[in-house]
Amino acid sequence: MSYLSTHADRSLDFIAIGRLCIDLNANEINRPMEETVTFTKYVGGSPANITIGMARMGVKAGFIGKVAGDQMGRFIVSYLERNQINTDEIVTDHTGAVTGLAFTEIKSPTDCSILMYRDNVADLLLRPEEVSEAYIARAKVLLISGTALAQSPSREAVFVALDFAKKHGVSIVFDLDYRPYTWTSKEETATYYNLAAEKCDIIIGTREEFDMMEALERRTESSDALTAAKWFGYSAKLVIIKHGKAGSIAYTHDGLSHTAASFPAKVVKTFGAGDSYAAGFLYGLMQNWTVEKSMEFGSGAASIVVSSHSCSDAMPTASEVESYIARCKSEEMK
Ligand SMILES: Nc1ncnc2c1ncn2[C@@H]1O[C@H](COP(=O)(O)OP(=O)(O)O)[C@@H](O)[C@H]1O
Ligand SMILES: O=C(O)C[C@@H](O)[C@H](O)C(=O)COP(=O)(O)O
């Protein structure tokens, strides 16, 4: 069973639409950000991180987004190009909008937080008419991420991209990517997340993100299985629920479920886990691996990235993930 379209005639394996921002990760770690003096700048934004991860694993990737007309915007585009990511559909804003900043605070390996500056960001100014149907028709897979639904016109641009993808048989992956500070109310968030999710073939999120989506339903009981069952009533073939260090569970529309444990990691920061997991998991599906093998691959990629200071820069190659998993398994057998 292939969970992603296998159109051989597509020139791009994967494109994402959404935010391109900058991560500023504290260099002085294991202390509050009030005590941090210096930061390291990386390209960031969950859909950008996932795309960088896919490209690093050898996937032909592209991106649809909008960057600020300044040094940060130019830094982002050149970084993507240096990572062999097609940037033909990345638009530059000229209204004075800025680049979103994500300051990562690392108080301890298990106590990290993100301070996000998201006012007047260029990524949320992507317009529906700036989404190219022909570009989307070139791809096998389109990834959308939830934060792009937070404001107009980005919100409408995503729904146009979803319609183009449906029209051209492009598989649609929804990485829920819920960032509360970008939204005004849980009701608004749940409404738009659900409308988008109805069109998606694969939905990936944490338990908390799915709980947010179900907030309007006033359910009497909630479980991963019930969450997944809801989406099989729409377009979904695969629903993955992530549980941090406890691993992940995937439900397929044939009624089966698959679990994956996390791998041991010398955790530097917990951020980056979800993006690298998604990159590894989707890479596995693109190789026509089983769901379980793909989940294991995503878990290996995540373990590498949480053991690193960055997210995008630390995205591993496919052989690095394979070697890491082999090493973990051999150590487990000792
Ligand atoms: N502390 C950790 N050590 C090793 N792997 C982890 C750790 N935290 C998360 N992971 C891996 O990353 C995956 C996604 O992490 P999770 O935190 O659930 O997503 P998100 O980063 O989107 O919140 C998990 O299913 C697990 O495989
Ligand atoms: O998505 C953002 O805007 C911030 C990311 O760039 C940052 O690396 C991050 O928080 C990734 O976290 P994850 O969702 O746990 O992978």
mmCIF file of C-alpha atoms and ligand atoms in Angstrom:
data_model
loop_
_atom_site.group_PDB
_atom_site.id
_atom_site.type_symbol
_atom_site.label_atom_id
_atom_site.label_comp_id
_atom_site.label_asym_id
_atom_site.label_seq_id
_atom_site.Cartn_x
_atom_site.Cartn_y
_atom_site.Cartn_z
ATOM 1 C CA MET A 1 0.000 0.000 0.000
ATOM 2 C CA SER A 2 1.457 3.361 -1.001
ATOM 3 C CA TYR A 3 0.310 6.210 1.217
ATOM 4 C CA LEU A 4 1.829 8.868 -1.049
ATOM 5 C CA SER A 5 1.234 9.433 -4.754
ATOM 6 C CA THR A 6 3.865 7.797 -6.921
ATOM 7 C CA HIS A 7 3.397 9.838 -10.126
ATOM 8 C CA ALA A 8 6.686 9.090 -11.935
ATOM 9 C CA ASP A 9 6.296 12.107 -14.210
ATOM 10 C CA ARG A 10 6.504 14.724 -11.427
ATOM 11 C CA SER A 11 9.672 16.839 -11.323
ATOM 12 C CA LEU A 12 9.347 17.494 -7.574
ATOM 13 C CA ASP A 13 8.863 14.808 -4.938
ATOM 14 C CA PHE A 14 7.767 17.188 -2.201
ATOM 15 C CA ILE A 15 6.752 20.811 -1.691
ATOM 16 C CA ALA A 16 5.688 22.603 1.456
ATOM 17 C CA ILE A 17 3.737 25.819 1.905
ATOM 18 C CA GLY A 18 4.049 28.037 4.981
ATOM 19 C CA ARG A 19 6.456 29.853 7.148
ATOM 20 C CA LEU A 20 10.098 30.515 6.620
ATOM 21 C CA CYS A 21 11.530 32.124 9.704
ATOM 22 C CA ILE A 22 14.687 32.416 11.761
ATOM 23 C CA ASP A 23 15.565 30.390 14.841
ATOM 24 C CA LEU A 24 17.756 32.207 17.362
ATOM 25 C CA ASN A 25 18.900 29.491 19.726
ATOM 26 C CA ALA A 26 20.524 30.504 22.986
ATOM 27 C CA ASN A 27 24.225 29.737 23.146
ATOM 28 C CA GLU A 28 24.397 30.040 26.933
ATOM 29 C CA ILE A 29 22.183 27.047 27.718
ATOM 30 C CA ASN A 30 20.888 25.556 30.970
ATOM 31 C CA ARG A 31 19.752 28.983 32.161
ATOM 32 C CA PRO A 32 16.756 31.299 31.547
ATOM 33 C CA MET A 33 16.830 33.484 28.440
ATOM 34 C CA GLU A 34 17.092 36.552 30.682
ATOM 35 C CA GLU A 35 20.656 35.411 31.306
ATOM 36 C CA THR A 36 21.453 34.626 27.680
ATOM 37 C CA VAL A 37 23.869 36.949 25.927
ATOM 38 C CA THR A 38 24.360 35.365 22.505
ATOM 39 C CA PHE A 39 22.307 33.329 20.056
ATOM 40 C CA THR A 40 23.066 31.286 16.934
ATOM 41 C CA LYS A 41 20.987 32.064 13.870
ATOM 42 C CA TYR A 42 19.468 29.199 11.882
ATOM 43 C CA VAL A 43 16.754 28.969 9.257
ATOM 44 C CA GLY A 44 13.551 27.914 11.018
ATOM 45 C CA GLY A 45 9.830 27.460 10.705
ATOM 46 C CA SER A 46 8.403 23.964 10.938
ATOM 47 C CA PRO A 47 7.509 23.550 7.237
ATOM 48 C CA ALA A 48 10.944 24.927 6.308
ATOM 49 C CA ASN A 49 12.660 22.536 8.720
ATOM 50 C CA ILE A 50 10.735 19.560 7.338
ATOM 51 C CA THR A 51 11.601 20.553 3.766
ATOM 52 C CA ILE A 52 15.279 20.961 4.662
ATOM 53 C CA GLY A 53 15.173 17.552 6.317
ATOM 54 C CA MET A 54 13.603 15.962 3.241
ATOM 55 C CA ALA A 55 16.148 17.597 0.909
ATOM 56 C CA ARG A 56 19.049 16.472 3.118
ATOM 57 C CA MET A 57 17.769 12.902 2.769
ATOM 58 C CA GLY A 58 17.853 13.240 -1.017
ATOM 59 C CA VAL A 59 14.249 14.195 -1.813
ATOM 60 C CA LYS A 60 13.643 16.665 -4.686
ATOM 61 C CA ALA A 61 11.957 19.436 -2.702
ATOM 62 C CA GLY A 62 10.474 22.863 -3.305
ATOM 63 C CA PHE A 63 8.727 25.528 -1.224
ATOM 64 C CA ILE A 64 5.875 28.004 -1.578
ATOM 65 C CA GLY A 65 6.182 30.946 0.778
ATOM 66 C CA LYS A 66 6.916 34.611 1.303
ATOM 67 C CA VAL A 67 10.023 36.144 2.875
ATOM 68 C CA ALA A 68 10.849 39.648 4.023
ATOM 69 C CA GLY A 69 12.709 41.915 1.559
ATOM 70 C CA ASP A 70 15.714 42.176 3.853
ATOM 71 C CA GLN A 71 18.916 40.412 4.894
ATOM 72 C CA MET A 72 16.980 37.716 6.803
ATOM 73 C CA GLY A 73 14.819 36.947 3.785
ATOM 74 C CA ARG A 74 17.865 36.724 1.544
ATOM 75 C CA PHE A 75 19.644 34.517 4.100
ATOM 76 C CA ILE A 76 16.706 32.100 4.145
ATOM 77 C CA VAL A 77 16.433 31.800 0.350
ATOM 78 C CA SER A 78 20.168 31.306 -0.129
ATOM 79 C CA TYR A 79 20.224 28.655 2.612
ATOM 80 C CA LEU A 80 17.409 26.723 0.919
ATOM 81 C CA GLU A 81 19.235 26.943 -2.426
ATOM 82 C CA ARG A 82 22.459 25.701 -0.815
ATOM 83 C CA ASN A 83 20.412 22.705 0.307
ATOM 84 C CA GLN A 84 19.175 21.992 -3.222
ATOM 85 C CA ILE A 85 15.627 23.185 -2.496
ATOM 86 C CA ASN A 86 13.763 24.796 -5.376
ATOM 87 C CA THR A 87 12.896 28.415 -4.484
ATOM 88 C CA ASP A 88 11.093 29.470 -7.687
ATOM 89 C CA GLU A 89 7.824 30.031 -5.795
ATOM 90 C CA ILE A 90 9.208 31.919 -2.822
ATOM 91 C CA VAL A 91 7.933 35.475 -3.088
ATOM 92 C CA THR A 92 9.667 38.511 -1.570
ATOM 93 C CA ASP A 93 7.537 40.964 0.368
ATOM 94 C CA HIS A 94 8.057 44.706 -0.290
ATOM 95 C CA THR A 95 5.587 46.129 2.217
ATOM 96 C CA GLY A 96 8.117 46.269 5.063
ATOM 97 C CA ALA A 97 6.938 43.041 6.670
ATOM 98 C CA VAL A 98 9.546 41.255 8.754
ATOM 99 C CA THR A 99 10.881 37.752 9.268
ATOM 100 C CA GLY A 100 9.386 35.728 12.108
ATOM 101 C CA LEU A 101 11.843 35.083 14.920
ATOM 102 C CA ALA A 102 11.825 32.047 17.205
ATOM 103 C CA PHE A 103 14.053 32.546 20.260
ATOM 104 C CA THR A 104 14.751 29.153 21.821
ATOM 105 C CA GLU A 105 15.332 29.115 25.545
ATOM 106 C CA ILE A 106 17.153 26.036 26.849
ATOM 107 C CA LYS A 107 16.822 25.981 30.652
ATOM 108 C CA SER A 108 17.630 22.281 30.725
ATOM 109 C CA PRO A 109 17.455 19.380 28.263
ATOM 110 C CA THR A 110 13.858 18.837 29.281
ATOM 111 C CA ASP A 111 12.813 22.419 29.986
ATOM 112 C CA CYS A 112 12.895 24.405 26.767
ATOM 113 C CA SER A 113 10.568 27.074 25.465
ATOM 114 C CA ILE A 114 10.197 29.219 22.417
ATOM 115 C CA LEU A 115 9.630 32.964 22.426
ATOM 116 C CA MET A 116 8.191 33.876 19.035
ATOM 117 C CA TYR A 117 8.039 37.314 17.442
ATOM 118 C CA ARG A 118 5.268 36.982 14.883
ATOM 119 C CA ASP A 119 3.894 40.525 14.356
ATOM 120 C CA ASN A 120 3.706 41.709 10.732
ATOM 121 C CA VAL A 121 5.572 38.666 9.459
ATOM 122 C CA ALA A 122 6.032 38.179 5.731
ATOM 123 C CA ASP A 123 5.055 34.500 5.757
ATOM 124 C CA LEU A 124 1.428 35.275 6.672
ATOM 125 C CA LEU A 125 1.171 37.760 3.755
ATOM 126 C CA LEU A 126 1.370 35.049 1.069
ATOM 127 C CA ARG A 127 -1.610 35.691 -1.190
ATOM 128 C CA PRO A 128 -3.851 33.099 -2.933
ATOM 129 C CA GLU A 129 -2.878 34.506 -6.336
ATOM 130 C CA GLU A 130 0.787 33.869 -5.452
ATOM 131 C CA VAL A 131 0.153 30.118 -5.247
ATOM 132 C CA SER A 132 1.012 28.510 -8.579
ATOM 133 C CA GLU A 133 -1.241 25.671 -9.764
ATOM 134 C CA ALA A 134 1.425 24.566 -12.257
ATOM 135 C CA TYR A 135 4.036 24.362 -9.480
ATOM 136 C CA ILE A 136 1.808 22.235 -7.286
ATOM 137 C CA ALA A 137 0.962 20.009 -10.276
ATOM 138 C CA ARG A 138 4.718 19.296 -10.576
ATOM 139 C CA ALA A 139 4.796 17.647 -7.144
ATOM 140 C CA LYS A 140 3.947 14.242 -5.698
ATOM 141 C CA VAL A 141 3.359 15.535 -2.169
ATOM 142 C CA LEU A 142 2.242 18.858 -0.681
ATOM 143 C CA LEU A 143 2.790 19.550 3.018
ATOM 144 C CA ILE A 144 0.738 22.199 4.781
ATOM 145 C CA SER A 145 1.345 23.324 8.342
ATOM 146 C CA GLY A 146 -1.244 24.687 10.720
ATOM 147 C CA THR A 147 0.326 28.031 11.537
ATOM 148 C CA ALA A 148 -0.177 29.168 7.926
ATOM 149 C CA LEU A 149 -3.938 29.010 8.603
ATOM 150 C CA ALA A 150 -3.697 31.587 11.396
ATOM 151 C CA GLN A 151 -4.288 34.763 9.386
ATOM 152 C CA SER A 152 -5.449 36.003 5.995
ATOM 153 C CA PRO A 153 -4.276 36.058 3.247
ATOM 154 C CA SER A 154 -1.994 33.099 4.094
ATOM 155 C CA ARG A 155 -5.089 31.176 5.246
ATOM 156 C CA GLU A 156 -6.775 31.518 1.849
ATOM 157 C CA ALA A 157 -3.494 30.746 0.069
ATOM 158 C CA VAL A 158 -3.360 27.391 1.852
ATOM 159 C CA PHE A 159 -6.925 26.495 0.878
ATOM 160 C CA VAL A 160 -6.169 27.375 -2.748
ATOM 161 C CA ALA A 161 -3.082 25.152 -2.565
ATOM 162 C CA LEU A 162 -5.230 22.336 -1.146
ATOM 163 C CA ASP A 163 -7.693 22.636 -4.039
ATOM 164 C CA PHE A 164 -4.862 22.593 -6.621
ATOM 165 C CA ALA A 165 -3.332 19.546 -4.942
ATOM 166 C CA LYS A 166 -6.656 17.690 -4.979
ATOM 167 C CA LYS A 167 -7.189 18.599 -8.636
ATOM 168 C CA HIS A 168 -3.774 17.207 -9.668
ATOM 169 C CA GLY A 169 -3.663 14.060 -7.545
ATOM 170 C CA VAL A 170 -0.990 15.428 -5.211
ATOM 171 C CA SER A 171 -0.898 13.686 -1.824
ATOM 172 C CA ILE A 172 -1.538 16.128 1.006
ATOM 173 C CA VAL A 173 0.190 15.946 4.382
ATOM 174 C CA PHE A 174 -0.981 18.117 7.271
ATOM 175 C CA ASP A 175 1.613 18.772 9.975
ATOM 176 C CA LEU A 176 -0.553 20.336 12.689
ATOM 177 C CA ASP A 177 2.198 22.631 14.007
ATOM 178 C CA TYR A 178 -0.025 24.437 16.522
ATOM 179 C CA ARG A 179 1.564 27.626 17.879
ATOM 180 C CA PRO A 180 -0.946 29.311 20.230
ATOM 181 C CA TYR A 181 0.545 32.831 20.091
ATOM 182 C CA THR A 182 -0.301 33.055 16.366
ATOM 183 C CA TRP A 183 -4.036 32.538 17.019
ATOM 184 C CA THR A 184 -6.739 34.631 18.647
ATOM 185 C CA SER A 185 -9.067 31.897 19.908
ATOM 186 C CA LYS A 186 -9.241 28.123 20.242
ATOM 187 C CA GLU A 187 -12.585 28.143 18.415
ATOM 188 C CA GLU A 188 -11.062 29.911 15.409
ATOM 189 C CA THR A 189 -8.085 27.546 15.431
ATOM 190 C CA ALA A 190 -10.184 24.385 15.673
ATOM 191 C CA THR A 191 -12.516 25.587 12.919
ATOM 192 C CA TYR A 192 -9.783 26.205 10.346
ATOM 193 C CA TYR A 193 -7.714 23.183 11.353
ATOM 194 C CA ASN A 194 -10.724 20.909 10.886
ATOM 195 C CA LEU A 195 -11.683 22.434 7.539
ATOM 196 C CA ALA A 196 -8.151 21.850 6.238
ATOM 197 C CA ALA A 197 -7.770 18.383 7.773
ATOM 198 C CA GLU A 198 -10.861 17.134 5.918
ATOM 199 C CA LYS A 199 -8.894 17.451 2.663
ATOM 200 C CA CYS A 200 -5.668 15.766 3.819
ATOM 201 C CA ASP A 201 -4.392 12.234 3.189
ATOM 202 C CA ILE A 202 -1.958 12.111 6.101
ATOM 203 C CA ILE A 203 -2.306 14.049 9.357
ATOM 204 C CA ILE A 204 0.579 14.295 11.837
ATOM 205 C CA GLY A 205 0.240 15.938 15.239
ATOM 206 C CA THR A 206 0.804 15.628 18.942
ATOM 207 C CA ARG A 207 -1.942 14.507 21.333
ATOM 208 C CA GLU A 208 -2.270 18.106 22.491
ATOM 209 C CA GLU A 209 -2.723 19.388 18.945
ATOM 210 C CA PHE A 210 -5.472 16.887 18.206
ATOM 211 C CA ASP A 211 -7.122 17.787 21.545
ATOM 212 C CA MET A 212 -7.177 21.425 20.401
ATOM 213 C CA MET A 213 -8.890 20.360 17.155
ATOM 214 C CA GLU A 214 -11.516 18.399 19.095
ATOM 215 C CA ALA A 215 -12.214 21.177 21.608
ATOM 216 C CA LEU A 216 -15.446 22.229 19.855
ATOM 217 C CA GLU A 217 -16.849 18.684 19.886
ATOM 218 C CA ARG A 218 -17.269 18.479 23.669
ATOM 219 C CA ARG A 219 -16.413 14.787 23.465
ATOM 220 C CA THR A 220 -17.210 12.618 26.478
ATOM 221 C CA GLU A 221 -14.155 10.486 25.814
ATOM 222 C CA SER A 222 -10.965 10.976 23.877
ATOM 223 C CA SER A 223 -8.383 8.497 22.653
ATOM 224 C CA ASP A 224 -5.868 8.206 19.865
ATOM 225 C CA ALA A 225 -8.037 5.564 18.178
ATOM 226 C CA LEU A 226 -11.131 7.788 18.303
ATOM 227 C CA THR A 227 -9.119 10.728 16.969
ATOM 228 C CA ALA A 228 -7.898 8.711 14.012
ATOM 229 C CA ALA A 229 -11.313 7.177 13.288
ATOM 230 C CA LYS A 230 -12.798 10.654 12.816
ATOM 231 C CA TRP A 231 -10.388 11.475 9.968
ATOM 232 C CA PHE A 232 -10.923 8.224 8.098
ATOM 233 C CA GLY A 233 -14.412 9.529 7.501
ATOM 234 C CA TYR A 234 -12.848 12.214 5.282
ATOM 235 C CA SER A 235 -9.753 11.930 3.038
ATOM 236 C CA ALA A 236 -7.230 10.528 5.522
ATOM 237 C CA LYS A 237 -5.451 7.226 4.934
ATOM 238 C CA LEU A 238 -2.952 7.654 7.777
ATOM 239 C CA VAL A 239 -3.123 9.502 11.116
ATOM 240 C CA ILE A 240 0.023 9.768 13.244
ATOM 241 C CA ILE A 241 -0.119 10.889 16.864
ATOM 242 C CA LYS A 242 3.196 11.842 18.461
ATOM 243 C CA HIS A 243 3.822 11.397 22.181
ATOM 244 C CA GLY A 244 7.246 12.905 22.759
ATOM 245 C CA LYS A 245 9.831 10.620 24.325
ATOM 246 C CA ALA A 246 7.098 8.001 24.722
ATOM 247 C CA GLY A 247 7.132 7.553 20.946
ATOM 248 C CA SER A 248 4.353 7.638 18.384
ATOM 249 C CA ILE A 249 1.346 5.696 17.117
ATOM 250 C CA ALA A 250 -0.011 5.543 13.580
ATOM 251 C CA TYR A 251 -3.473 4.430 12.523
ATOM 252 C CA THR A 252 -4.197 3.325 8.974
ATOM 253 C CA HIS A 253 -7.590 3.449 7.333
ATOM 254 C CA ASP A 254 -7.643 -0.373 7.155
ATOM 255 C CA GLY A 255 -8.123 -0.415 10.917
ATOM 256 C CA LEU A 256 -4.565 -1.308 11.892
ATOM 257 C CA SER A 257 -2.328 0.617 14.255
ATOM 258 C CA HIS A 258 1.460 0.783 14.492
ATOM 259 C CA THR A 259 3.657 2.040 17.289
ATOM 260 C CA ALA A 260 7.239 3.262 17.384
ATOM 261 C CA ALA A 261 9.426 3.917 20.381
ATOM 262 C CA SER A 262 11.838 6.814 20.568
ATOM 263 C CA PHE A 263 15.572 6.189 20.437
ATOM 264 C CA PRO A 264 18.006 7.114 23.200
ATOM 265 C CA ALA A 265 19.295 10.660 22.850
ATOM 266 C CA LYS A 266 21.722 12.974 24.614
ATOM 267 C CA VAL A 267 19.062 15.693 24.567
ATOM 268 C CA VAL A 268 20.262 19.278 24.145
ATOM 269 C CA LYS A 269 16.787 20.704 23.472
ATOM 270 C CA THR A 270 13.435 19.084 22.840
ATOM 271 C CA PHE A 271 12.551 21.342 19.911
ATOM 272 C CA GLY A 272 13.087 19.999 16.432
ATOM 273 C CA ALA A 273 11.761 16.557 17.297
ATOM 274 C CA GLY A 274 8.502 16.908 15.421
ATOM 275 C CA ASP A 275 9.996 18.425 12.282
ATOM 276 C CA SER A 276 12.755 15.847 11.961
ATOM 277 C CA TYR A 277 10.339 13.031 12.775
ATOM 278 C CA ALA A 278 8.040 14.216 9.970
ATOM 279 C CA ALA A 279 10.951 14.461 7.524
ATOM 280 C CA GLY A 280 12.193 10.966 8.326
ATOM 281 C CA PHE A 281 8.734 9.449 8.358
ATOM 282 C CA LEU A 282 7.693 10.954 5.013
ATOM 283 C CA TYR A 283 11.076 10.039 3.499
ATOM 284 C CA GLY A 284 10.382 6.424 4.522
ATOM 285 C CA LEU A 285 6.927 6.438 2.936
ATOM 286 C CA MET A 286 8.470 7.817 -0.255
ATOM 287 C CA GLN A 287 10.800 4.789 -0.322
ATOM 288 C CA ASN A 288 7.656 2.625 -0.094
ATOM 289 C CA TRP A 289 8.791 1.343 3.286
ATOM 290 C CA THR A 290 6.212 0.044 5.739
ATOM 291 C CA VAL A 291 4.527 2.464 8.112
ATOM 292 C CA GLU A 292 6.474 0.974 11.036
ATOM 293 C CA LYS A 293 9.851 1.246 9.294
ATOM 294 C CA SER A 294 9.016 4.829 8.317
ATOM 295 C CA MET A 295 8.052 5.666 11.906
ATOM 296 C CA GLU A 296 11.305 4.129 13.152
ATOM 297 C CA PHE A 297 13.244 6.225 10.621
ATOM 298 C CA GLY A 298 11.451 9.382 11.748
ATOM 299 C CA SER A 299 12.194 8.521 15.363
ATOM 300 C CA GLY A 300 15.882 8.073 14.535
ATOM 301 C CA ALA A 301 16.012 11.430 12.767
ATOM 302 C CA ALA A 302 14.281 13.079 15.732
ATOM 303 C CA SER A 303 16.720 11.586 18.214
ATOM 304 C CA ILE A 304 19.625 13.063 16.241
ATOM 305 C CA VAL A 305 18.067 16.531 16.078
ATOM 306 C CA VAL A 306 17.070 16.761 19.747
ATOM 307 C CA SER A 307 20.714 15.911 20.512
ATOM 308 C CA SER A 308 21.807 18.974 18.519
ATOM 309 C CA HIS A 309 21.760 22.738 19.135
ATOM 310 C CA SER A 310 19.892 23.543 15.939
ATOM 311 C CA CYS A 311 16.920 22.138 14.084
ATOM 312 C CA SER A 312 17.477 22.877 10.365
ATOM 313 C CA ASP A 313 21.282 22.654 10.400
ATOM 314 C CA ALA A 314 21.130 19.374 12.323
ATOM 315 C CA MET A 315 18.764 17.622 9.926
ATOM 316 C CA PRO A 316 20.537 14.331 9.120
ATOM 317 C CA THR A 317 21.144 12.576 5.825
ATOM 318 C CA ALA A 318 19.447 9.232 5.240
ATOM 319 C CA SER A 319 22.699 7.353 5.830
ATOM 320 C CA GLU A 320 23.269 9.220 9.115
ATOM 321 C CA VAL A 321 19.832 8.100 10.317
ATOM 322 C CA GLU A 322 20.454 4.527 9.181
ATOM 323 C CA SER A 323 23.827 4.424 10.993
ATOM 324 C CA TYR A 324 22.297 5.933 14.148
ATOM 325 C CA ILE A 325 19.510 3.371 14.245
ATOM 326 C CA ALA A 326 21.947 0.502 13.590
ATOM 327 C CA ARG A 327 24.200 1.763 16.420
ATOM 328 C CA CYS A 328 21.286 2.039 18.846
ATOM 329 C CA LYS A 329 20.104 -1.455 17.988
ATOM 330 C CA SER A 330 23.553 -2.996 18.374
ATOM 331 C CA GLU A 331 24.033 -1.268 21.737
ATOM 332 C CA GLU A 332 20.604 -2.512 22.805
ATOM 333 C CA MET A 333 21.641 -6.092 22.012
ATOM 334 C CA LYS A 334 24.813 -5.923 24.190
HETATM 335 N N1 LIG B 1 13.473 13.300 24.396
HETATM 336 C C1 LIG B 1 13.409 12.605 23.246
HETATM 337 N N2 LIG B 1 14.360 11.665 22.992
HETATM 338 C C2 LIG B 1 14.313 10.938 21.840
HETATM 339 N N3 LIG B 1 13.357 11.083 20.889
HETATM 340 C C3 LIG B 1 12.390 12.013 21.120
HETATM 341 C C4 LIG B 1 12.364 12.821 22.288
HETATM 342 N N4 LIG B 1 11.273 13.648 22.219
HETATM 343 C C5 LIG B 1 10.656 13.363 21.033
HETATM 344 N N5 LIG B 1 11.319 12.380 20.379
HETATM 345 C C6 LIG B 1 10.936 11.777 19.088
HETATM 346 O O1 LIG B 1 10.336 12.755 18.264
HETATM 347 C C7 LIG B 1 8.991 12.412 17.956
HETATM 348 C C8 LIG B 1 8.137 13.656 17.934
HETATM 349 O O2 LIG B 1 8.320 14.318 19.157
HETATM 350 P P1 LIG B 1 7.148 15.194 19.804
HETATM 351 O O3 LIG B 1 7.768 15.940 20.935
HETATM 352 O O4 LIG B 1 6.007 14.295 20.098
HETATM 353 O O5 LIG B 1 6.699 16.147 18.610
HETATM 354 P P2 LIG B 1 6.729 17.757 18.576
HETATM 355 O O6 LIG B 1 8.187 18.147 18.557
HETATM 356 O O7 LIG B 1 6.026 18.071 17.300
HETATM 357 O O8 LIG B 1 6.025 18.230 19.803
HETATM 358 C C9 LIG B 1 8.585 11.407 19.039
HETATM 359 O O9 LIG B 1 7.560 10.546 18.561
HETATM 360 C C10 LIG B 1 9.890 10.670 19.294
HETATM 361 O O10 LIG B 1 10.081 9.683 18.307
HETATM 362 O O1 LIG B 2 8.405 26.433 13.863
HETATM 363 C C1 LIG B 2 8.967 27.460 14.267
HETATM 364 O O2 LIG B 2 8.674 28.630 13.909
HETATM 365 C C2 LIG B 2 10.099 27.237 15.234
HETATM 366 C C3 LIG B 2 11.010 26.144 14.678
HETATM 367 O O3 LIG B 2 11.858 26.705 13.704
HETATM 368 C C4 LIG B 2 11.831 25.533 15.797
HETATM 369 O O4 LIG B 2 12.962 24.877 15.319
HETATM 370 C C5 LIG B 2 10.919 24.591 16.494
HETATM 371 O O5 LIG B 2 10.264 24.960 17.436
HETATM 372 C C6 LIG B 2 10.757 23.237 15.950
HETATM 373 O O6 LIG B 2 10.035 22.544 16.935
HETATM 374 P P1 LIG B 2 9.273 21.170 16.676
HETATM 375 O O7 LIG B 2 7.924 21.542 16.189
HETATM 376 O O8 LIG B 2 9.287 20.549 18.034
HETATM 377 O O9 LIG B 2 10.043 20.369 15.662
#
